[in-house]
C-alpha cells in the first residue's frame, strides 16, 4: 500500500517521458526531411542557406617570358624563296615566258609555307641551324593584301628568329611622296597577321621594319630619276627626292600605327645603297652610303630641305627617329672596305648613339675562306656593343632570273620537288588586281653553295638541313628527324612586340 503512490508517480513519469520522446522524434524527422528536400526546392518556407564557397585564391605571378635569341651580333640572311630553277629561268621557261606573270615576291604570305614552314622545306629552320638569329624578308608589305602573313612570323618565333619586314619599294610614290602607299600597306599588313595577337604592337617576332631598299636609286612606282629633275632644277634635286621618299614613307607608317592602335618600339630603317654621294645638307661629301645616314638626321630635323611637310605631328616623327631609327646600307664589298669607309667615320659624323648594320652584305668575289673570315670579323665588331650590330648575308637562294644571274646564294635550286605551294599571289602596284598561281617547292642544292662557309662563320651546322637535293627527306622524316640543335625547344621570343636594338 505504501508503494502505490510511488508506482503511480513512476507510471506517470514514464508516460511523460514517452510523450517527450515522441515529440523529439517528430522534430528530428521533420528537420531531416527539410534538409533532404532543400535540393528539390522543398523543406519549409525558410530553407537553410547553402554554404558560402571559399574565395578563389589570387593567381600567382606569371612565369617569366622565355629569353629570345641574342640580338648581338646580328647574324641575318636576306630570305628569297623564288620558285624558279635554272630551267624555269631559261628562255621560254615557266619564269621567263613573255606575258606570263612571274611568282609573287612576298615570301611571307601563307602560300609560300611549302618553303619556309615546318611541314614543308623548313627554310626558317635551316636558317636557325646555320647559326642565323635574324631573317630579312623584303616586299612583305605592299604586294599582297588578302592572305595571312602571321604564320611566317609564328614559325620564326618558334625558332627564336628575329624578323626584318620590308615594304615593297616599287609602290606608287607620286612626286616621291610615298605617304599614302606606305600608310595603306602598313594598315593592311597589320590586319593580315603582322599585329600581335595579344597587346597593341607588332607581332613579337618583328624587330625591324625596312621602309625602303636603296631609296637613293629612286626606283619607285610611276617615277624615275629623270622625273625628279624635271620638276626641280636645283643642284641637289636628287637628294631632295630620295629624302622626301623616306620621310614620307616613315610618316605613313607612323600614321598607320596610330590609326591601327599600335604602340610600337620596333626599329625602323632605310637600306641605302653604296653609291658615292653628298648628303642633302652637304655635311657628308662624297660618302659611300653614309650620306644617307646624314640625310635622315638633317631631313627629320628640317623636312623642308626635302620639300616635305609631315602629316603626323612633328613631335611624333622626331620621337620615333630618336627612339626607333637604326642606320643601314647595302654593300657588295668585303668587310675591311666597309669598315674603313663607314665604320671608321661613324663617330666623326656624330651618328652615335644610333646603331648601324649591313642590311645586305653580298661579299661579291670573296672566296670561301674570306667569306667565313668576314663573318667572324663582323661578329667580333658586333660583340663589342658599340655602334655596329652585324650583317644580313645576301641571299638564301641563288637568283637565276636576274639578267645577270646572281649565283651567290646560300643554296641553289635543284630539279626535284619537295612539294607544291598553295596559291601565291601578287597584286599590280597600280590596279591592285591580283594574279595567283601554284608553284613547285624545289629541293635546295648545297653543292658549290655558300651555306657551309656561312655556318662556319656563325658556329652553325649543315649536318641536319631539310629539303636538300642530295638526301631528299620525306615529309615523315622531316617531321621526325632529331638533331643536336634541338630547334623546336629553343626559347621563343618575348611576348612584348618590338625587341629593341637601338638602346
Coordinates of C-alpha atoms in Angstrom, one line a residue:
X1 CA 0.0 0.0 0.0
X2 CA 2.8 2.3 0.8
X3 CA 4.3 1.7 -2.6
X4 CA 1.2 2.6 -4.6
X5 CA 1.9 6.4 -4.8
X6 CA 5.4 5.6 -6.0
X7 CA 4.2 3.3 -8.7
X8 CA 1.6 5.8 -9.8
X9 CA 4.2 8.5 -10.0
X10 CA 6.6 6.3 -11.9
X11 CA 3.9 5.3 -14.4
X12 CA 3.0 8.9 -14.8
X13 CA 6.7 9.9 -15.3
X14 CA 7.3 7.1 -17.8
X15 CA 4.2 8.2 -19.8
X16 CA 5.5 11.8 -19.7
X17 CA 9.0 10.6 -20.9
X18 CA 7.4 8.6 -23.7
X19 CA 5.4 11.6 -24.8
X20 CA 8.6 13.8 -24.9
X21 CA 10.5 11.2 -26.8
X22 CA 7.7 11.1 -29.4
X23 CA 7.8 14.9 -29.7
X24 CA 11.6 14.9 -30.1
X25 CA 11.5 12.1 -32.6
X26 CA 8.9 14.1 -34.7
X27 CA 11.1 17.3 -34.6
X28 CA 14.2 15.4 -35.7
X29 CA 12.4 13.7 -38.5
X30 CA 11.0 17.0 -39.7
X31 CA 14.4 18.6 -39.8
X32 CA 15.9 15.7 -41.7
X33 CA 13.1 15.8 -44.2
X34 CA 13.6 19.5 -44.7
X35 CA 17.3 19.1 -45.3
X36 CA 16.7 16.4 -47.8
X37 CA 14.1 18.5 -49.6
X38 CA 16.2 21.6 -49.9
X39 CA 17.8 20.3 -53.1
X40 CA 14.4 19.8 -54.6
X41 CA 13.0 23.2 -53.7
X42 CA 11.2 21.9 -50.6
X43 CA 12.0 22.0 -46.9
X44 CA 9.8 24.7 -45.5
X45 CA 9.5 28.4 -46.0
X46 CA 12.9 29.3 -44.6
X47 CA 15.4 26.7 -46.0
X48 CA 18.9 26.6 -44.7
X49 CA 21.2 28.7 -46.9
X50 CA 23.9 26.9 -49.0
X51 CA 27.3 27.2 -47.5
X52 CA 29.4 30.2 -48.7
X53 CA 32.0 29.0 -51.2
X54 CA 35.6 29.7 -50.4
X55 CA 37.1 32.6 -52.3
X56 CA 39.2 31.7 -55.3
X57 CA 42.8 32.4 -54.5
X58 CA 44.5 35.2 -56.5
X59 CA 46.6 33.9 -59.3
X60 CA 50.3 33.8 -58.7
X61 CA 52.9 35.6 -60.8
X62 CA 53.2 34.6 -64.5
X63 CA 56.2 32.5 -65.4
X64 CA 59.0 34.6 -66.9
X65 CA 59.0 35.0 -70.6
X66 CA 61.5 32.8 -72.5
X67 CA 64.7 34.7 -73.4
X68 CA 64.9 35.3 -77.2
X69 CA 68.0 34.5 -79.2
X70 CA 70.7 37.1 -78.7
X71 CA 70.3 40.2 -80.8
X72 CA 74.1 40.9 -80.9
X73 CA 75.9 40.2 -83.0
X74 CA 73.2 40.4 -85.8
X75 CA 73.5 37.4 -88.0
X76 CA 70.9 37.7 -90.7
X77 CA 70.0 36.3 -94.1
X78 CA 68.1 38.0 -96.8
X79 CA 65.3 35.5 -97.5
X80 CA 64.1 34.8 -101.0
X81 CA 62.1 31.7 -101.9
X82 CA 61.6 32.4 -105.6
X83 CA 60.5 29.0 -107.1
X84 CA 62.5 29.3 -110.3
X85 CA 65.4 27.0 -111.0
X86 CA 67.8 27.2 -114.0
X87 CA 65.3 25.5 -116.4
X88 CA 62.5 27.8 -115.4
X89 CA 64.6 30.9 -115.8
X90 CA 65.8 29.9 -119.3
X91 CA 64.2 31.4 -122.4
X92 CA 60.6 30.2 -122.6
X93 CA 60.7 28.7 -119.2
X94 CA 58.0 29.0 -116.6
X95 CA 59.6 32.1 -115.0
X96 CA 60.7 33.6 -118.3
X97 CA 57.7 33.5 -120.6
X98 CA 56.6 36.7 -122.1
X99 CA 53.1 37.6 -121.0
X100 CA 53.0 35.1 -118.1
X101 CA 53.2 36.6 -114.6
X102 CA 56.2 35.6 -112.5
X103 CA 55.9 34.2 -109.0
X104 CA 55.0 36.6 -106.2
X105 CA 57.8 38.3 -104.4
X106 CA 56.1 38.5 -101.0
X107 CA 57.6 35.4 -99.4
X108 CA 56.0 35.9 -96.0
X109 CA 52.5 35.1 -97.4
X110 CA 51.0 31.8 -96.4
X111 CA 51.1 30.4 -99.9
X112 CA 54.9 30.0 -99.6
X113 CA 54.7 27.9 -96.4
X114 CA 55.8 24.9 -98.5
X115 CA 59.2 26.6 -98.5
X116 CA 59.5 28.1 -95.0
X117 CA 57.1 26.1 -93.0
X118 CA 58.0 23.3 -90.6
X119 CA 55.8 20.8 -92.5
X120 CA 57.5 21.8 -95.8
X121 CA 61.1 22.5 -96.8
X122 CA 61.6 24.3 -93.4
X123 CA 63.8 27.1 -94.7
X124 CA 63.4 29.1 -91.5
X125 CA 64.6 26.1 -89.5
X126 CA 67.5 25.8 -91.9
X127 CA 68.5 29.4 -91.2
X128 CA 68.5 28.8 -87.5
X129 CA 70.6 25.7 -87.9
X130 CA 73.1 27.6 -89.9
X131 CA 73.5 30.0 -86.9
X132 CA 71.3 32.9 -88.0
X133 CA 69.3 34.9 -85.5
X134 CA 67.7 37.3 -88.0
X135 CA 65.8 36.9 -91.3
X136 CA 65.2 39.8 -93.7
X137 CA 62.2 39.4 -95.9
X138 CA 61.5 42.1 -98.5
X139 CA 58.2 43.1 -100.0
X140 CA 56.3 41.6 -97.1
X141 CA 54.1 44.8 -97.1
X142 CA 52.5 46.3 -100.2
X143 CA 52.3 43.4 -102.7
X144 CA 49.7 41.1 -101.2
X145 CA 46.6 42.1 -99.2
X146 CA 44.3 39.1 -99.0
X147 CA 46.2 36.3 -97.2
X148 CA 47.7 35.7 -93.8
X149 CA 51.3 36.6 -93.0
X150 CA 51.2 35.7 -89.3
X151 CA 52.1 32.0 -89.8
X152 CA 55.6 33.0 -91.1
X153 CA 56.1 35.1 -88.0
X154 CA 54.8 32.4 -85.7
X155 CA 57.3 29.9 -87.2
X156 CA 60.1 32.4 -86.8
X157 CA 59.1 33.0 -83.2
X158 CA 59.1 29.2 -82.5
X159 CA 62.8 29.2 -83.7
X160 CA 63.8 32.4 -81.9
X161 CA 64.5 34.2 -85.1
X162 CA 64.0 38.0 -85.2
X163 CA 62.3 39.2 -88.4
X164 CA 63.1 42.3 -90.5
X165 CA 60.0 43.1 -92.6
X166 CA 60.5 45.1 -95.7
X167 CA 58.0 47.3 -97.6
X168 CA 57.8 46.8 -101.4
X169 CA 59.9 49.8 -102.6
X170 CA 58.3 50.0 -106.0
X171 CA 54.9 51.0 -104.8
X172 CA 53.3 54.2 -106.3
X173 CA 55.1 57.2 -105.0
X174 CA 53.8 60.3 -106.8
X175 CA 56.5 63.1 -107.0
X176 CA 58.4 60.9 -104.5
X177 CA 55.8 61.4 -101.8
X178 CA 55.2 57.8 -100.5
X179 CA 52.9 58.6 -97.6
X180 CA 49.6 57.1 -98.9
X181 CA 51.0 53.9 -100.3
X182 CA 53.1 53.1 -97.2
X183 CA 50.3 54.0 -94.8
X184 CA 47.9 51.7 -96.7
X185 CA 50.4 48.9 -96.9
X186 CA 51.2 49.1 -93.1
X187 CA 47.5 49.0 -92.2
X188 CA 46.7 46.1 -94.4
X189 CA 49.7 44.2 -93.1
X190 CA 48.7 44.7 -89.5
X191 CA 45.3 43.4 -90.3
X192 CA 46.7 40.3 -92.0
X193 CA 48.7 38.8 -89.2
X194 CA 51.6 41.2 -88.6
X195 CA 50.0 42.6 -85.5
X196 CA 50.4 40.9 -82.1
X197 CA 47.6 38.6 -81.1
X198 CA 47.9 39.9 -77.5
X199 CA 48.7 43.6 -76.8
X200 CA 48.8 46.5 -79.1
X201 CA 52.1 46.2 -81.0
X202 CA 53.6 44.4 -84.0
X203 CA 53.9 40.6 -83.8
X204 CA 56.6 39.8 -81.3
X205 CA 58.9 38.3 -83.9
X206 CA 59.1 41.6 -85.7
X207 CA 62.2 43.5 -84.6
X208 CA 62.9 45.8 -87.6
X209 CA 60.8 47.5 -90.4
X210 CA 62.8 48.3 -93.6
X211 CA 60.9 51.2 -95.1
X212 CA 62.7 51.2 -98.5
X213 CA 65.5 49.3 -100.2
X214 CA 68.1 51.6 -101.9
X215 CA 65.8 54.7 -102.0
X216 CA 68.7 56.7 -103.4
X217 CA 68.3 54.8 -106.7
X218 CA 64.8 56.4 -106.9
X219 CA 63.3 53.2 -108.2
X220 CA 59.7 53.8 -107.2
X221 CA 56.4 53.2 -109.0
X222 CA 55.5 55.6 -111.8
X223 CA 58.5 57.8 -111.2
X224 CA 62.1 57.8 -112.4
X225 CA 65.3 59.8 -111.5
X226 CA 64.5 61.9 -114.7
X227 CA 61.1 62.8 -113.4
X228 CA 62.8 64.1 -110.2
X229 CA 65.0 66.6 -112.1
X230 CA 62.1 67.5 -114.5
X231 CA 60.3 69.1 -111.6
X232 CA 63.3 70.5 -109.8
X233 CA 66.4 72.0 -111.5
X234 CA 68.3 72.7 -108.3
X235 CA 71.8 71.1 -107.9
X236 CA 70.6 68.8 -105.1
X237 CA 67.2 67.8 -106.6
X238 CA 68.0 64.1 -106.5
X239 CA 68.9 64.3 -102.8
X240 CA 65.6 66.1 -102.1
X241 CA 63.6 63.3 -103.9
X242 CA 65.3 60.5 -102.1
X243 CA 64.9 62.1 -98.7
X244 CA 61.3 63.1 -99.4
X245 CA 60.6 59.5 -100.3
X246 CA 62.0 58.1 -97.0
X247 CA 60.5 60.8 -94.8
X248 CA 57.0 60.4 -96.3
X249 CA 57.2 56.6 -96.0
X250 CA 58.1 56.9 -92.3
X251 CA 55.3 59.4 -91.9
X252 CA 52.8 57.0 -93.5
X253 CA 54.0 54.1 -91.3
X254 CA 53.6 56.2 -88.1
X255 CA 50.1 57.3 -89.1
X256 CA 49.1 53.7 -89.9
X257 CA 50.3 52.6 -86.5
X258 CA 48.3 55.4 -84.8
X259 CA 45.1 54.6 -86.7
X260 CA 45.5 50.8 -86.0
X261 CA 46.0 51.4 -82.3
X262 CA 49.6 50.2 -82.4
X263 CA 52.1 51.5 -79.9
X264 CA 55.4 50.3 -81.1
X265 CA 59.1 50.3 -80.3
X266 CA 60.0 48.2 -83.3
X267 CA 63.1 49.6 -85.0
X268 CA 62.9 51.4 -88.4
X269 CA 65.5 51.8 -91.1
X270 CA 66.1 52.6 -94.8
X271 CA 68.7 50.4 -96.5
X272 CA 70.8 52.9 -98.5
X273 CA 72.9 51.8 -101.5
X274 CA 76.7 52.1 -101.5
X275 CA 76.8 54.9 -104.1
X276 CA 79.1 57.9 -103.6
X277 CA 77.0 61.0 -102.9
X278 CA 76.9 64.2 -100.8
X279 CA 74.3 64.4 -98.1
X280 CA 71.3 66.7 -98.6
X281 CA 72.8 69.3 -96.3
X282 CA 76.3 69.0 -97.6
X283 CA 77.8 67.8 -94.3
X284 CA 78.9 64.5 -95.8
X285 CA 81.0 65.0 -99.0
X286 CA 81.3 62.1 -101.4
X287 CA 80.5 59.5 -98.8
X288 CA 79.8 55.8 -99.6
X289 CA 76.3 55.1 -98.3
X290 CA 76.9 57.1 -95.2
X291 CA 75.4 60.2 -96.8
X292 CA 72.1 58.5 -96.3
X293 CA 72.6 58.5 -92.6
X294 CA 73.1 62.2 -92.6
X295 CA 70.2 62.7 -94.9
X296 CA 67.9 61.3 -92.2
X297 CA 69.4 63.4 -89.4
X298 CA 69.0 66.6 -91.5
X299 CA 65.6 65.6 -93.0
X300 CA 63.9 64.8 -89.7
X301 CA 65.2 68.0 -88.2
X302 CA 64.2 70.1 -91.2
X303 CA 61.8 68.3 -93.6
X304 CA 61.6 71.4 -95.7
X305 CA 65.0 70.7 -97.0
X306 CA 63.3 67.9 -99.0
X307 CA 60.2 69.8 -99.8
X308 CA 58.1 67.8 -97.4
X309 CA 55.7 68.6 -94.5
X310 CA 54.8 65.9 -92.0
X311 CA 51.2 64.6 -91.9
X312 CA 51.9 63.2 -88.4
X313 CA 52.8 65.5 -85.7
X314 CA 56.4 66.7 -85.9
X315 CA 56.9 65.7 -82.3
X316 CA 55.8 62.1 -83.0
X317 CA 58.1 61.8 -86.0
X318 CA 61.1 63.1 -84.1
X319 CA 60.4 60.9 -81.2
X320 CA 60.2 57.8 -83.5
X321 CA 63.5 58.8 -85.1
X322 CA 65.1 59.4 -81.8
X323 CA 63.9 56.1 -80.2
X324 CA 63.5 53.7 -83.1
X325 CA 65.7 54.6 -86.1
X326 CA 68.7 52.5 -87.0
X327 CA 71.0 53.3 -89.9
X328 CA 71.8 50.7 -92.6
X329 CA 73.3 50.2 -96.0
X330 CA 73.6 47.5 -98.7
X331 CA 77.0 46.6 -100.0
X332 CA 78.7 44.2 -102.4
X333 CA 82.1 44.9 -100.8
X334 CA 84.0 43.0 -98.2
X335 CA 84.1 44.0 -94.5
X336 CA 87.5 45.6 -94.5
X337 CA 86.4 48.1 -97.1
X338 CA 83.1 48.9 -95.5
X339 CA 84.7 49.3 -92.0
X340 CA 87.1 51.8 -93.4
X341 CA 84.6 53.8 -95.4
X342 CA 81.7 53.7 -93.0
X343 CA 82.6 52.3 -89.6
X344 CA 85.7 54.4 -89.1
X345 CA 83.9 57.6 -90.0
X346 CA 80.7 56.9 -87.9
X347 CA 81.8 58.8 -84.8
X348 CA 83.3 61.6 -86.8
X349 CA 79.9 62.5 -88.1
X350 CA 78.3 62.2 -84.6
X351 CA 75.9 59.4 -85.6
X352 CA 76.1 57.6 -82.2
X353 CA 74.3 56.6 -80.1
X354 CA 72.3 55.3 -83.0
X355 CA 73.4 51.9 -84.3
X356 CA 74.1 50.8 -87.8
X357 CA 74.2 47.5 -89.7
X358 CA 74.7 46.0 -93.2
X359 CA 71.1 45.4 -94.4
X360 CA 72.6 43.5 -97.3
X361 CA 76.1 42.0 -97.4
X362 CA 76.9 40.3 -100.8
X363 CA 80.7 39.8 -100.5
X364 CA 80.9 39.6 -104.3
X365 CA 84.1 37.9 -105.4
X366 CA 85.1 36.6 -102.0
X367 CA 86.5 33.1 -101.7
X368 CA 85.1 30.7 -99.1
X369 CA 87.8 31.3 -96.6
X370 CA 87.5 35.1 -96.9
X371 CA 83.7 34.9 -96.5
X372 CA 84.0 33.0 -93.3
X373 CA 86.6 35.4 -92.0
X374 CA 84.5 38.4 -92.9
X375 CA 81.5 37.0 -90.9
X376 CA 83.7 36.3 -87.9
X377 CA 85.2 39.8 -88.0
X378 CA 81.8 41.3 -88.2
X379 CA 80.7 39.2 -85.2
X380 CA 83.7 40.4 -83.2
X381 CA 82.8 44.0 -84.0
X382 CA 79.1 43.5 -83.1
X383 CA 80.0 41.8 -79.8
X384 CA 81.8 45.0 -78.7
X385 CA 78.4 46.5 -78.2
X386 CA 79.4 49.9 -79.6
X387 CA 77.8 51.1 -82.8
X388 CA 77.9 48.2 -85.3
X389 CA 75.3 45.5 -85.0
X390 CA 76.1 43.0 -87.7
X391 CA 75.0 42.0 -91.2
X392 CA 72.4 40.3 -93.4
X393 CA 74.0 37.9 -95.8
X394 CA 72.6 38.2 -99.3
X395 CA 70.9 35.8 -100.0
X396 CA 69.1 32.5 -99.2
X397 CA 68.8 31.2 -102.8
X398 CA 70.7 32.0 -106.0
X399 CA 68.6 34.1 -108.3
X400 CA 68.6 32.6 -111.8
X401 CA 66.0 35.1 -113.2
X402 CA 68.2 38.1 -112.9
X403 CA 69.6 39.3 -116.3
X404 CA 73.0 38.6 -114.7
X405 CA 72.2 35.5 -112.7
X406 CA 73.1 36.1 -109.0
X407 CA 74.7 32.8 -108.1
X408 CA 76.0 33.7 -104.6
X409 CA 73.0 32.3 -102.7
X410 CA 73.5 30.1 -99.6
X411 CA 71.8 27.5 -101.8
X412 CA 71.0 26.7 -105.4
X413 CA 67.8 25.0 -106.6
X414 CA 67.6 21.5 -108.0
X415 CA 65.1 19.9 -110.3
X416 CA 63.4 17.6 -107.7
X417 CA 60.4 18.9 -105.8
X418 CA 59.7 18.7 -102.1
X419 CA 56.1 19.7 -102.6
X420 CA 54.0 22.5 -104.0
X421 CA 52.8 25.9 -102.8
X422 CA 49.2 26.8 -102.3
X423 CA 48.1 30.0 -104.1
X424 CA 50.9 32.5 -104.2
X425 CA 49.6 36.0 -105.1
X426 CA 50.9 39.3 -106.2
X427 CA 48.9 42.5 -106.9
X428 CA 49.6 45.0 -109.5
X429 CA 51.1 48.2 -107.9
X430 CA 48.6 50.4 -109.9
X431 CA 45.4 48.4 -110.3
X432 CA 45.8 46.2 -107.3
X433 CA 44.5 43.3 -109.3
X434 CA 46.0 40.1 -108.0
X435 CA 47.4 37.2 -110.0
X436 CA 47.7 33.9 -108.1
X437 CA 49.3 30.6 -109.1
X438 CA 50.8 27.5 -107.5
X439 CA 54.5 26.7 -107.9
X440 CA 56.8 23.8 -107.1
X441 CA 58.9 23.8 -104.0
X442 CA 62.3 22.7 -105.4
X443 CA 64.9 21.0 -103.3
X444 CA 67.9 23.0 -102.1
X445 CA 71.2 22.3 -103.8
X446 CA 74.1 22.8 -101.4
X447 CA 76.9 21.8 -103.9
X448 CA 79.1 24.8 -104.6
X449 CA 77.0 26.9 -102.3
X450 CA 77.9 29.3 -99.6
X451 CA 76.0 27.6 -96.8
X452 CA 78.9 25.7 -95.3
X453 CA 81.1 28.8 -95.1
X454 CA 78.3 30.9 -93.5
X455 CA 77.7 28.1 -91.0
X456 CA 81.4 28.0 -90.2
X457 CA 81.5 31.8 -89.7
X458 CA 78.5 31.7 -87.3
X459 CA 79.3 28.4 -85.5
X460 CA 76.3 26.8 -87.1
X461 CA 75.8 23.4 -88.7
X462 CA 74.9 22.0 -92.1
X463 CA 74.5 18.4 -90.7
X464 CA 70.8 18.2 -90.5
X465 CA 69.3 20.5 -93.0
X466 CA 65.9 19.7 -94.5
X467 CA 64.9 19.9 -98.2
X468 CA 68.3 19.1 -99.5
X469 CA 68.6 17.6 -103.0
X470 CA 71.4 15.2 -102.0
X471 CA 69.4 13.5 -99.3
X472 CA 65.8 14.4 -100.0
X473 CA 63.7 13.6 -97.0
X474 CA 60.1 12.5 -97.0
X475 CA 57.6 14.6 -95.0
X476 CA 57.5 12.0 -92.4
X477 CA 61.3 12.0 -92.0
X478 CA 61.3 15.8 -91.9
X479 CA 58.8 15.9 -89.1
X480 CA 60.5 13.2 -87.1
X481 CA 64.2 13.9 -87.7
X482 CA 66.0 14.7 -84.5
X483 CA 69.1 16.9 -84.4
X484 CA 71.6 18.1 -81.9
X485 CA 70.5 21.7 -82.3
X486 CA 67.0 20.8 -80.9
X487 CA 65.5 23.9 -82.7
X488 CA 61.9 23.5 -81.6
X489 CA 62.9 23.6 -77.9
X490 CA 64.9 26.8 -78.4
X491 CA 63.4 29.7 -76.4
X492 CA 60.7 31.7 -78.2
X493 CA 60.7 35.4 -78.4
X494 CA 59.4 37.6 -75.6
X495 CA 55.7 38.4 -75.7
X496 CA 56.4 42.1 -76.0
X497 CA 56.3 43.4 -79.5
X498 CA 59.5 45.0 -80.9
X499 CA 62.6 43.9 -79.1
X500 CA 64.8 46.9 -79.4
X501 CA 68.4 47.0 -80.6
X502 CA 68.9 50.8 -80.6
X503 CA 69.3 51.2 -76.9

